[in-house]
């Protein structure tokens, strides 16, 4: 307990270095400054593994400063996700001071706090969490951050404020129009595009103008479903697309129903292109 800050600093160095972020980054400093134990409920903590949850052996918070997925302590399978995955994703979003960021699926607010550290007091983070228990905990955990506003509601419905970046932490079957419309020019949307198995990949979309978007997949992921952002027929078709592969060939997103021969996948009013 006496060395918890040291554990936290090493944890921050390790997870950022493991995803290729140079030492001394602002993201490393953000992870080093946020006590994870305040966001994951009371011990014994439940650590997610491929064979189910295991319980922590003590109430020493140093156990949490590993690259592990930790239950948020509810009766649902909702977790504080893998730190290195989120470090990689947040780094890819390129958050800058003074920006406005929407965090959809904020959980109890741990990664919202990381985002708040990055935008600084001159920026703003708007957090959305639909689960009432987690939304209440997030409001409490984020209350001391003047640049953060927390909402107990879905982030899959409008209205949403104009923003520089949107970070979604629940699986959707499409880049929702309400998300794309909220982006300012050069705004970034990062969300898990997931199939009927909840597996898929993180898709980073960058707005060039109202009709043109760059797009690329970052990594395979699994996330809980995003309520209000799923169509099961599309999800079943995404199963086939992800099985076929070639994710690295996706280059752009189009908002129309006229896919051409470069189409990797077409949804309702949108499609991903390899051009």
mmCIF file with all atom_site columns, N, CA and C in Angstrom, residues 159-226:
data_model
loop_
_atom_site.group_PDB
_atom_site.id
_atom_site.type_symbol
_atom_site.label_atom_id
_atom_site.label_alt_id
_atom_site.label_comp_id
_atom_site.label_asym_id
_atom_site.label_entity_id
_atom_site.label_seq_id
_atom_site.pdbx_PDB_ins_code
_atom_site.Cartn_x
_atom_site.Cartn_y
_atom_site.Cartn_z
_atom_site.occupancy
_atom_site.B_iso_or_equiv
_atom_site.pdbx_formal_charge
_atom_site.auth_seq_id
_atom_site.auth_comp_id
_atom_site.auth_asym_id
_atom_site.auth_atom_id
_atom_site.pdbx_PDB_model_num
ATOM 1   N N  . UNK A 1 159 ? -29.965 14.308  -29.051 1.00 0.00 ? 159 UNK A N  1
ATOM 2   C CA . UNK A 1 159 ? -28.913 15.076  -29.712 1.00 0.00 ? 159 UNK A CA 1
ATOM 3   C C  . UNK A 1 159 ? -27.567 14.856  -29.043 1.00 0.00 ? 159 UNK A C  1
ATOM 4   N N  . UNK A 1 160 ? -26.502 14.948  -29.835 1.00 0.00 ? 160 UNK A N  1
ATOM 5   C CA . UNK A 1 160 ? -25.145 14.914  -29.321 1.00 0.00 ? 160 UNK A CA 1
ATOM 6   C C  . UNK A 1 160 ? -24.455 16.226  -29.696 1.00 0.00 ? 160 UNK A C  1
ATOM 7   N N  . UNK A 1 161 ? -23.596 16.731  -28.827 1.00 0.00 ? 161 UNK A N  1
ATOM 8   C CA . UNK A 1 161 ? -22.918 17.994  -29.129 1.00 0.00 ? 161 UNK A CA 1
ATOM 9   C C  . UNK A 1 161 ? -21.839 17.812  -30.189 1.00 0.00 ? 161 UNK A C  1
ATOM 10  N N  . UNK A 1 162 ? -21.526 18.883  -30.901 1.00 0.00 ? 162 UNK A N  1
ATOM 11  C CA . UNK A 1 162 ? -20.415 18.860  -31.848 1.00 0.00 ? 162 UNK A CA 1
ATOM 12  C C  . UNK A 1 162 ? -19.131 18.560  -31.092 1.00 0.00 ? 162 UNK A C  1
ATOM 13  N N  . UNK A 1 163 ? -18.277 17.733  -31.680 1.00 0.00 ? 163 UNK A N  1
ATOM 14  C CA . UNK A 1 163 ? -17.107 17.269  -30.942 1.00 0.00 ? 163 UNK A CA 1
ATOM 15  C C  . UNK A 1 163 ? -15.930 16.999  -31.874 1.00 0.00 ? 163 UNK A C  1
ATOM 16  N N  . UNK A 1 164 ? -14.764 16.883  -31.247 1.00 0.00 ? 164 UNK A N  1
ATOM 17  C CA . UNK A 1 164 ? -13.541 16.566  -31.983 1.00 0.00 ? 164 UNK A CA 1
ATOM 18  C C  . UNK A 1 164 ? -13.283 15.064  -32.036 1.00 0.00 ? 164 UNK A C  1
ATOM 19  N N  . UNK A 1 165 ? -13.805 14.327  -31.068 1.00 0.00 ? 165 UNK A N  1
ATOM 20  C CA . UNK A 1 165 ? -13.574 12.875  -31.040 1.00 0.00 ? 165 UNK A CA 1
ATOM 21  C C  . UNK A 1 165 ? -14.688 12.184  -30.279 1.00 0.00 ? 165 UNK A C  1
ATOM 22  N N  . UNK A 1 166 ? -14.992 10.968  -30.701 1.00 0.00 ? 166 UNK A N  1
ATOM 23  C CA . UNK A 1 166 ? -15.959 10.103  -30.020 1.00 0.00 ? 166 UNK A CA 1
ATOM 24  C C  . UNK A 1 166 ? -15.286 8.758   -29.777 1.00 0.00 ? 166 UNK A C  1
ATOM 25  N N  . UNK A 1 167 ? -15.315 8.318   -28.514 1.00 0.00 ? 167 UNK A N  1
ATOM 26  C CA . UNK A 1 167 ? -14.745 7.026   -28.147 1.00 0.00 ? 167 UNK A CA 1
ATOM 27  C C  . UNK A 1 167 ? -15.873 6.151   -27.614 1.00 0.00 ? 167 UNK A C  1
ATOM 28  N N  . UNK A 1 168 ? -16.179 5.077   -28.339 1.00 0.00 ? 168 UNK A N  1
ATOM 29  C CA . UNK A 1 168 ? -17.297 4.203   -27.999 1.00 0.00 ? 168 UNK A CA 1
ATOM 30  C C  . UNK A 1 168 ? -16.757 2.906   -27.408 1.00 0.00 ? 168 UNK A C  1
ATOM 31  N N  . UNK A 1 169 ? -17.273 2.512   -26.245 1.00 0.00 ? 169 UNK A N  1
ATOM 32  C CA . UNK A 1 169 ? -16.800 1.311   -25.561 1.00 0.00 ? 169 UNK A CA 1
ATOM 33  C C  . UNK A 1 169 ? -17.882 0.247   -25.452 1.00 0.00 ? 169 UNK A C  1
ATOM 34  N N  . UNK A 1 170 ? -18.656 0.083   -26.517 1.00 0.00 ? 170 UNK A N  1
ATOM 35  C CA . UNK A 1 170 ? -19.629 -0.999  -26.628 1.00 0.00 ? 170 UNK A CA 1
ATOM 36  C C  . UNK A 1 170 ? -19.823 -1.283  -28.111 1.00 0.00 ? 170 UNK A C  1
ATOM 37  N N  . UNK A 1 171 ? -20.097 -2.549  -28.427 1.00 0.00 ? 171 UNK A N  1
ATOM 38  C CA . UNK A 1 171 ? -20.086 -2.980  -29.820 1.00 0.00 ? 171 UNK A CA 1
ATOM 39  C C  . UNK A 1 171 ? -21.313 -2.558  -30.604 1.00 0.00 ? 171 UNK A C  1
ATOM 40  N N  . UNK A 1 172 ? -21.084 -1.905  -31.758 1.00 0.00 ? 172 UNK A N  1
ATOM 41  C CA . UNK A 1 172 ? -22.150 -1.469  -32.655 1.00 0.00 ? 172 UNK A CA 1
ATOM 42  C C  . UNK A 1 172 ? -22.037 -2.212  -33.984 1.00 0.00 ? 172 UNK A C  1
ATOM 43  N N  . UNK A 1 173 ? -23.127 -2.251  -34.717 1.00 0.00 ? 173 UNK A N  1
ATOM 44  C CA . UNK A 1 173 ? -23.113 -2.894  -36.035 1.00 0.00 ? 173 UNK A CA 1
ATOM 45  C C  . UNK A 1 173 ? -23.016 -1.873  -37.164 1.00 0.00 ? 173 UNK A C  1
ATOM 46  N N  . UNK A 1 174 ? -22.856 -0.600  -36.814 1.00 0.00 ? 174 UNK A N  1
ATOM 47  C CA . UNK A 1 174 ? -22.703 0.430   -37.838 1.00 0.00 ? 174 UNK A CA 1
ATOM 48  C C  . UNK A 1 174 ? -22.148 1.698   -37.201 1.00 0.00 ? 174 UNK A C  1
ATOM 49  N N  . UNK A 1 175 ? -21.550 2.574   -38.017 1.00 0.00 ? 175 UNK A N  1
ATOM 50  C CA . UNK A 1 175 ? -21.194 3.902   -37.536 1.00 0.00 ? 175 UNK A CA 1
ATOM 51  C C  . UNK A 1 175 ? -22.447 4.765   -37.553 1.00 0.00 ? 175 UNK A C  1
ATOM 52  N N  . UNK A 1 176 ? -23.072 4.951   -36.425 1.00 0.00 ? 176 UNK A N  1
ATOM 53  C CA . UNK A 1 176 ? -24.370 5.617   -36.387 1.00 0.00 ? 176 UNK A CA 1
ATOM 54  C C  . UNK A 1 176 ? -24.295 7.014   -36.990 1.00 0.00 ? 176 UNK A C  1
ATOM 55  N N  . UNK A 1 177 ? -25.378 7.391   -37.682 1.00 0.00 ? 177 UNK A N  1
ATOM 56  C CA . UNK A 1 177 ? -25.445 8.723   -38.279 1.00 0.00 ? 177 UNK A CA 1
ATOM 57  C C  . UNK A 1 177 ? -25.297 9.811   -37.227 1.00 0.00 ? 177 UNK A C  1
ATOM 58  N N  . UNK A 1 178 ? -25.852 9.581   -36.034 1.00 0.00 ? 178 UNK A N  1
ATOM 59  C CA . UNK A 1 178 ? -25.773 10.592  -34.982 1.00 0.00 ? 178 UNK A CA 1
ATOM 60  C C  . UNK A 1 178 ? -24.334 10.807  -34.540 1.00 0.00 ? 178 UNK A C  1
ATOM 61  N N  . UNK A 1 179 ? -23.491 9.778   -34.622 1.00 0.00 ? 179 UNK A N  1
ATOM 62  C CA . UNK A 1 179 ? -22.067 9.930   -34.289 1.00 0.00 ? 179 UNK A CA 1
ATOM 63  C C  . UNK A 1 179 ? -21.347 10.702  -35.390 1.00 0.00 ? 179 UNK A C  1
ATOM 64  N N  . UNK A 1 180 ? -21.562 10.294  -36.630 1.00 0.00 ? 180 UNK A N  1
ATOM 65  C CA . UNK A 1 180 ? -20.876 10.936  -37.745 1.00 0.00 ? 180 UNK A CA 1
ATOM 66  C C  . UNK A 1 180 ? -21.284 12.403  -37.870 1.00 0.00 ? 180 UNK A C  1
ATOM 67  N N  . UNK A 1 181 ? -22.556 12.694  -37.631 1.00 0.00 ? 181 UNK A N  1
ATOM 68  C CA . UNK A 1 181 ? -23.038 14.068  -37.736 1.00 0.00 ? 181 UNK A CA 1
ATOM 69  C C  . UNK A 1 181 ? -22.443 14.960  -36.645 1.00 0.00 ? 181 UNK A C  1
ATOM 70  N N  . UNK A 1 182 ? -22.115 14.381  -35.493 1.00 0.00 ? 182 UNK A N  1
ATOM 71  C CA . UNK A 1 182 ? -21.589 15.176  -34.378 1.00 0.00 ? 182 UNK A CA 1
ATOM 72  C C  . UNK A 1 182 ? -20.131 15.582  -34.585 1.00 0.00 ? 182 UNK A C  1
ATOM 73  N N  . UNK A 1 183 ? -19.432 14.901  -35.472 1.00 0.00 ? 183 UNK A N  1
ATOM 74  C CA . UNK A 1 183 ? -18.008 15.181  -35.657 1.00 0.00 ? 183 UNK A CA 1
ATOM 75  C C  . UNK A 1 183 ? -17.781 16.506  -36.372 1.00 0.00 ? 183 UNK A C  1
ATOM 76  N N  . UNK A 1 184 ? -16.853 17.283  -35.845 1.00 0.00 ? 184 UNK A N  1
ATOM 77  C CA . UNK A 1 184 ? -16.373 18.468  -36.544 1.00 0.00 ? 184 UNK A CA 1
ATOM 78  C C  . UNK A 1 184 ? -15.454 18.019  -37.688 1.00 0.00 ? 184 UNK A C  1
ATOM 79  N N  . UNK A 1 185 ? -15.143 18.893  -38.650 1.00 0.00 ? 185 UNK A N  1
ATOM 80  C CA . UNK A 1 185 ? -14.151 18.531  -39.670 1.00 0.00 ? 185 UNK A CA 1
ATOM 81  C C  . UNK A 1 185 ? -12.845 18.069  -39.021 1.00 0.00 ? 185 UNK A C  1
ATOM 82  N N  . UNK A 1 186 ? -12.316 16.973  -39.505 1.00 0.00 ? 186 UNK A N  1
ATOM 83  C CA . UNK A 1 186 ? -11.138 16.295  -38.951 1.00 0.00 ? 186 UNK A CA 1
ATOM 84  C C  . UNK A 1 186 ? -11.441 15.611  -37.614 1.00 0.00 ? 186 UNK A C  1
ATOM 85  N N  . UNK A 1 187 ? -12.722 15.525  -37.263 1.00 0.00 ? 187 UNK A N  1
ATOM 86  C CA . UNK A 1 187 ? -13.106 14.800  -36.066 1.00 0.00 ? 187 UNK A CA 1
ATOM 87  C C  . UNK A 1 187 ? -12.939 13.308  -36.251 1.00 0.00 ? 187 UNK A C  1
ATOM 88  N N  . UNK A 1 188 ? -12.704 12.601  -35.130 1.00 0.00 ? 188 UNK A N  1
ATOM 89  C CA . UNK A 1 188 ? -12.439 11.166  -35.167 1.00 0.00 ? 188 UNK A CA 1
ATOM 90  C C  . UNK A 1 188 ? -13.470 10.388  -34.353 1.00 0.00 ? 188 UNK A C  1
ATOM 91  N N  . UNK A 1 189 ? -13.918 9.292   -34.940 1.00 0.00 ? 189 UNK A N  1
ATOM 92  C CA . UNK A 1 189 ? -14.808 8.341   -34.270 1.00 0.00 ? 189 UNK A CA 1
ATOM 93  C C  . UNK A 1 189 ? -14.078 7.009   -34.172 1.00 0.00 ? 189 UNK A C  1
ATOM 94  N N  . UNK A 1 190 ? -13.998 6.456   -32.974 1.00 0.00 ? 190 UNK A N  1
ATOM 95  C CA . UNK A 1 190 ? -13.400 5.137   -32.780 1.00 0.00 ? 190 UNK A CA 1
ATOM 96  C C  . UNK A 1 190 ? -14.401 4.272   -32.035 1.00 0.00 ? 190 UNK A C  1
ATOM 97  N N  . UNK A 1 191 ? -14.810 3.163   -32.662 1.00 0.00 ? 191 UNK A N  1
ATOM 98  C CA . UNK A 1 191 ? -15.823 2.308   -32.047 1.00 0.00 ? 191 UNK A CA 1
ATOM 99  C C  . UNK A 1 191 ? -15.589 0.852   -32.451 1.00 0.00 ? 191 UNK A C  1
ATOM 100 N N  . UNK A 1 192 ? -16.095 -0.101  -31.629 1.00 0.00 ? 192 UNK A N  1
ATOM 101 C CA . UNK A 1 192 ? -16.002 -1.510  -32.000 1.00 0.00 ? 192 UNK A CA 1
ATOM 102 C C  . UNK A 1 192 ? -17.133 -1.866  -32.971 1.00 0.00 ? 192 UNK A C  1
ATOM 103 N N  . UNK A 1 193 ? -16.769 -2.182  -34.215 1.00 0.00 ? 193 UNK A N  1
ATOM 104 C CA . UNK A 1 193 ? -17.742 -2.711  -35.178 1.00 0.00 ? 193 UNK A CA 1
ATOM 105 C C  . UNK A 1 193 ? -17.787 -4.208  -34.943 1.00 0.00 ? 193 UNK A C  1
ATOM 106 N N  . UNK A 1 194 ? -18.893 -4.717  -34.411 1.00 0.00 ? 194 UNK A N  1
ATOM 107 C CA . UNK A 1 194 ? -18.933 -6.108  -33.977 1.00 0.00 ? 194 UNK A CA 1
ATOM 108 C C  . UNK A 1 194 ? -20.073 -6.878  -34.622 1.00 0.00 ? 194 UNK A C  1
ATOM 109 N N  . UNK A 1 195 ? -19.884 -8.178  -34.720 1.00 0.00 ? 195 UNK A N  1
ATOM 110 C CA . UNK A 1 195 ? -20.825 -9.074  -35.384 1.00 0.00 ? 195 UNK A CA 1
ATOM 111 C C  . UNK A 1 195 ? -21.788 -9.685  -34.370 1.00 0.00 ? 195 UNK A C  1
ATOM 112 N N  . UNK A 1 196 ? -22.507 -10.722 -34.777 1.00 0.00 ? 196 UNK A N  1
ATOM 113 C CA . UNK A 1 196 ? -23.475 -11.365 -33.892 1.00 0.00 ? 196 UNK A CA 1
ATOM 114 C C  . UNK A 1 196 ? -22.816 -12.130 -32.760 1.00 0.00 ? 196 UNK A C  1
ATOM 115 N N  . UNK A 1 197 ? -21.522 -12.399 -32.862 1.00 0.00 ? 197 UNK A N  1
ATOM 116 C CA . UNK A 1 197 ? -20.795 -13.083 -31.790 1.00 0.00 ? 197 UNK A CA 1
ATOM 117 C C  . UNK A 1 197 ? -20.178 -12.101 -30.799 1.00 0.00 ? 197 UNK A C  1
ATOM 118 N N  . UNK A 1 198 ? -20.393 -10.793 -30.989 1.00 0.00 ? 198 UNK A N  1
ATOM 119 C CA . UNK A 1 198 ? -19.798 -9.698  -30.221 1.00 0.00 ? 198 UNK A CA 1
ATOM 120 C C  . UNK A 1 198 ? -18.327 -9.488  -30.550 1.00 0.00 ? 198 UNK A C  1
ATOM 121 N N  . UNK A 1 199 ? -17.784 -10.313 -31.458 1.00 0.00 ? 199 UNK A N  1
ATOM 122 C CA . UNK A 1 199 ? -16.422 -10.106 -31.916 1.00 0.00 ? 199 UNK A CA 1
ATOM 123 C C  . UNK A 1 199 ? -16.404 -9.198  -33.128 1.00 0.00 ? 199 UNK A C  1
ATOM 124 N N  . UNK A 1 200 ? -15.289 -8.553  -33.346 1.00 0.00 ? 200 UNK A N  1
ATOM 125 C CA . UNK A 1 200 ? -15.148 -7.661  -34.482 1.00 0.00 ? 200 UNK A CA 1
ATOM 126 C C  . UNK A 1 200 ? -13.828 -6.944  -34.407 1.00 0.00 ? 200 UNK A C  1
ATOM 127 N N  . UNK A 1 201 ? -13.823 -5.647  -34.702 1.00 0.00 ? 201 UNK A N  1
ATOM 128 C CA . UNK A 1 201 ? -12.582 -4.882  -34.696 1.00 0.00 ? 201 UNK A CA 1
ATOM 129 C C  . UNK A 1 201 ? -12.884 -3.417  -34.439 1.00 0.00 ? 201 UNK A C  1
ATOM 130 N N  . UNK A 1 202 ? -11.904 -2.720  -33.859 1.00 0.00 ? 202 UNK A N  1
ATOM 131 C CA . UNK A 1 202 ? -12.022 -1.285  -33.647 1.00 0.00 ? 202 UNK A CA 1
ATOM 132 C C  . UNK A 1 202 ? -11.860 -0.577  -34.983 1.00 0.00 ? 202 UNK A C  1
ATOM 133 N N  . UNK A 1 203 ? -12.827 0.277   -35.312 1.00 0.00 ? 203 UNK A N  1
ATOM 134 C CA . UNK A 1 203 ? -12.809 1.027   -36.562 1.00 0.00 ? 203 UNK A CA 1
ATOM 135 C C  . UNK A 1 203 ? -12.608 2.512   -36.254 1.00 0.00 ? 203 UNK A C  1
ATOM 136 N N  . UNK A 1 204 ? -11.552 3.084   -36.823 1.00 0.00 ? 204 UNK A N  1
ATOM 137 C CA . UNK A 1 204 ? -11.254 4.503   -36.660 1.00 0.00 ? 204 UNK A CA 1
ATOM 138 C C  . UNK A 1 204 ? -11.702 5.241   -37.916 1.00 0.00 ? 204 UNK A C  1
ATOM 139 N N  . UNK A 1 205 ? -12.603 6.193   -37.735 1.00 0.00 ? 205 UNK A N  1
ATOM 140 C CA . UNK A 1 205 ? -13.163 6.980   -38.831 1.00 0.00 ? 205 UNK A CA 1
ATOM 141 C C  . UNK A 1 205 ? -12.776 8.438   -38.625 1.00 0.00 ? 205 UNK A C  1
ATOM 142 N N  . UNK A 1 206 ? -12.249 9.077   -39.660 1.00 0.00 ? 206 UNK A N  1
ATOM 143 C CA . UNK A 1 206 ? -11.865 10.485  -39.591 1.00 0.00 ? 206 UNK A CA 1
ATOM 144 C C  . UNK A 1 206 ? -12.649 11.276  -40.626 1.00 0.00 ? 206 UNK A C  1
ATOM 145 N N  . UNK A 1 207 ? -13.328 12.316  -40.176 1.00 0.00 ? 207 UNK A N  1
ATOM 146 C CA . UNK A 1 207 ? -14.208 13.101  -41.040 1.00 0.00 ? 207 UNK A CA 1
ATOM 147 C C  . UNK A 1 207 ? -13.413 14.117  -41.857 1.00 0.00 ? 207 UNK A C  1
ATOM 148 N N  . UNK A 1 208 ? -13.485 14.007  -43.171 1.00 0.00 ? 208 UNK A N  1
ATOM 149 C CA . UNK A 1 208 ? -12.871 14.992  -44.057 1.00 0.00 ? 208 UNK A CA 1
ATOM 150 C C  . UNK A 1 208 ? -13.871 16.112  -44.353 1.00 0.00 ? 208 UNK A C  1
ATOM 151 N N  . UNK A 1 209 ? -15.090 15.728  -44.709 1.00 0.00 ? 209 UNK A N  1
ATOM 152 C CA . UNK A 1 209 ? -16.209 16.655  -44.876 1.00 0.00 ? 209 UNK A CA 1
ATOM 153 C C  . UNK A 1 209 ? -17.483 15.839  -44.704 1.00 0.00 ? 209 UNK A C  1
ATOM 154 N N  . UNK A 1 210 ? -18.638 16.410  -45.007 1.00 0.00 ? 210 UNK A N  1
ATOM 155 C CA . UNK A 1 210 ? -19.898 15.707  -44.750 1.00 0.00 ? 210 UNK A CA 1
ATOM 156 C C  . UNK A 1 210 ? -20.040 14.419  -45.549 1.00 0.00 ? 210 UNK A C  1
ATOM 157 N N  . UNK A 1 211 ? -19.308 14.303  -46.642 1.00 0.00 ? 211 UNK A N  1
ATOM 158 C CA . UNK A 1 211 ? -19.461 13.129  -47.509 1.00 0.00 ? 211 UNK A CA 1
ATOM 159 C C  . UNK A 1 211 ? -18.242 12.218  -47.523 1.00 0.00 ? 211 UNK A C  1
ATOM 160 N N  . UNK A 1 212 ? -17.104 12.683  -47.023 1.00 0.00 ? 212 UNK A N  1
ATOM 161 C CA . UNK A 1 212 ? -15.863 11.920  -47.137 1.00 0.00 ? 212 UNK A CA 1
ATOM 162 C C  . UNK A 1 212 ? -15.285 11.610  -45.756 1.00 0.00 ? 212 UNK A C  1
ATOM 163 N N  . UNK A 1 213 ? -14.974 10.333  -45.559 1.00 0.00 ? 213 UNK A N  1
ATOM 164 C CA . UNK A 1 213 ? -14.410 9.874   -44.291 1.00 0.00 ? 213 UNK A CA 1
ATOM 165 C C  . UNK A 1 213 ? -13.286 8.880   -44.567 1.00 0.00 ? 213 UNK A C  1
ATOM 166 N N  . UNK A 1 214 ? -12.136 9.089   -43.945 1.00 0.00 ? 214 UNK A N  1
ATOM 167 C CA . UNK A 1 214 ? -11.131 8.053   -43.936 1.00 0.00 ? 214 UNK A CA 1
ATOM 168 C C  . UNK A 1 214 ? -11.552 6.986   -42.930 1.00 0.00 ? 214 UNK A C  1
ATOM 169 N N  . UNK A 1 215 ? -11.116 5.748   -43.132 1.00 0.00 ? 215 UNK A N  1
ATOM 170 C CA . UNK A 1 215 ? -11.466 4.683   -42.198 1.00 0.00 ? 215 UNK A CA 1
ATOM 171 C C  . UNK A 1 215 ? -10.391 3.612   -42.212 1.00 0.00 ? 215 UNK A C  1
ATOM 172 N N  . UNK A 1 216 ? -10.102 3.074   -41.032 1.00 0.00 ? 216 UNK A N  1
ATOM 173 C CA . UNK A 1 216 ? -9.173  1.938   -40.954 1.00 0.00 ? 216 UNK A CA 1
ATOM 174 C C  . UNK A 1 216 ? -9.457  1.155   -39.672 1.00 0.00 ? 216 UNK A C  1
ATOM 175 N N  . UNK A 1 217 ? -9.257  -0.147  -39.771 1.00 0.00 ? 217 UNK A N  1
ATOM 176 C CA . UNK A 1 217 ? -9.384  -1.004  -38.604 1.00 0.00 ? 217 UNK A CA 1
ATOM 177 C C  . UNK A 1 217 ? -8.073  -0.999  -37.813 1.00 0.00 ? 217 UNK A C  1
ATOM 178 N N  . UNK A 1 218 ? -8.191  -1.000  -36.493 1.00 0.00 ? 218 UNK A N  1
ATOM 179 C CA . UNK A 1 218 ? -7.008  -1.000  -35.640 1.00 0.00 ? 218 UNK A CA 1
ATOM 180 C C  . UNK A 1 218 ? -6.617  -2.386  -35.159 1.00 0.00 ? 218 UNK A C  1
ATOM 181 N N  . UNK A 1 219 ? -7.609  -3.133  -34.641 1.00 0.00 ? 219 UNK A N  1
ATOM 182 C CA . UNK A 1 219 ? -7.300  -4.419  -34.024 1.00 0.00 ? 219 UNK A CA 1
ATOM 183 C C  . UNK A 1 219 ? -8.580  -5.210  -33.797 1.00 0.00 ? 219 UNK A C  1
ATOM 184 N N  . UNK A 1 220 ? -8.484  -6.541  -33.739 1.00 0.00 ? 220 UNK A N  1
ATOM 185 C CA . UNK A 1 220 ? -9.654  -7.343  -33.360 1.00 0.00 ? 220 UNK A CA 1
ATOM 186 C C  . UNK A 1 220 ? -10.005 -7.094  -31.892 1.00 0.00 ? 220 UNK A C  1
ATOM 187 N N  . UNK A 1 221 ? -11.303 -7.102  -31.581 1.00 0.00 ? 221 UNK A N  1
ATOM 188 C CA . UNK A 1 221 ? -11.764 -6.880  -30.213 1.00 0.00 ? 221 UNK A CA 1
ATOM 189 C C  . UNK A 1 221 ? -13.058 -7.647  -29.969 1.00 0.00 ? 221 UNK A C  1
ATOM 190 N N  . UNK A 1 222 ? -13.413 -7.747  -28.685 1.00 0.00 ? 222 UNK A N  1
ATOM 191 C CA . UNK A 1 222 ? -14.739 -8.216  -28.272 1.00 0.00 ? 222 UNK A CA 1
ATOM 192 C C  . UNK A 1 222 ? -15.283 -7.231  -27.251 1.00 0.00 ? 222 UNK A C  1
ATOM 193 N N  . UNK A 1 223 ? -16.535 -6.801  -27.435 1.00 0.00 ? 223 UNK A N  1
ATOM 194 C CA . UNK A 1 223 ? -17.166 -5.849  -26.522 1.00 0.00 ? 223 UNK A CA 1
ATOM 195 C C  . UNK A 1 223 ? -18.606 -6.265  -26.272 1.00 0.00 ? 223 UNK A C  1
ATOM 196 N N  . UNK A 1 224 ? -19.134 -5.831  -25.134 1.00 0.00 ? 224 UNK A N  1
ATOM 197 C CA . UNK A 1 224 ? -20.568 -6.013  -24.893 1.00 0.00 ? 224 UNK A CA 1
ATOM 198 C C  . UNK A 1 224 ? -21.331 -5.186  -25.913 1.00 0.00 ? 224 UNK A C  1
ATOM 199 N N  . UNK A 1 225 ? -22.571 -5.570  -26.247 1.00 0.00 ? 225 UNK A N  1
ATOM 200 C CA . UNK A 1 225 ? -23.340 -4.834  -27.256 1.00 0.00 ? 225 UNK A CA 1
ATOM 201 C C  . UNK A 1 225 ? -23.668 -3.413  -26.818 1.00 0.00 ? 225 UNK A C  1
ATOM 202 N N  . UNK A 1 226 ? -23.712 -2.506  -27.780 1.00 0.00 ? 226 UNK A N  1
ATOM 203 C CA . UNK A 1 226 ? -24.124 -1.124  -27.549 1.00 0.00 ? 226 UNK A CA 1
ATOM 204 C C  . UNK A 1 226 ? -25.631 -1.029  -27.777 1.00 0.00 ? 226 UNK A C  1
#
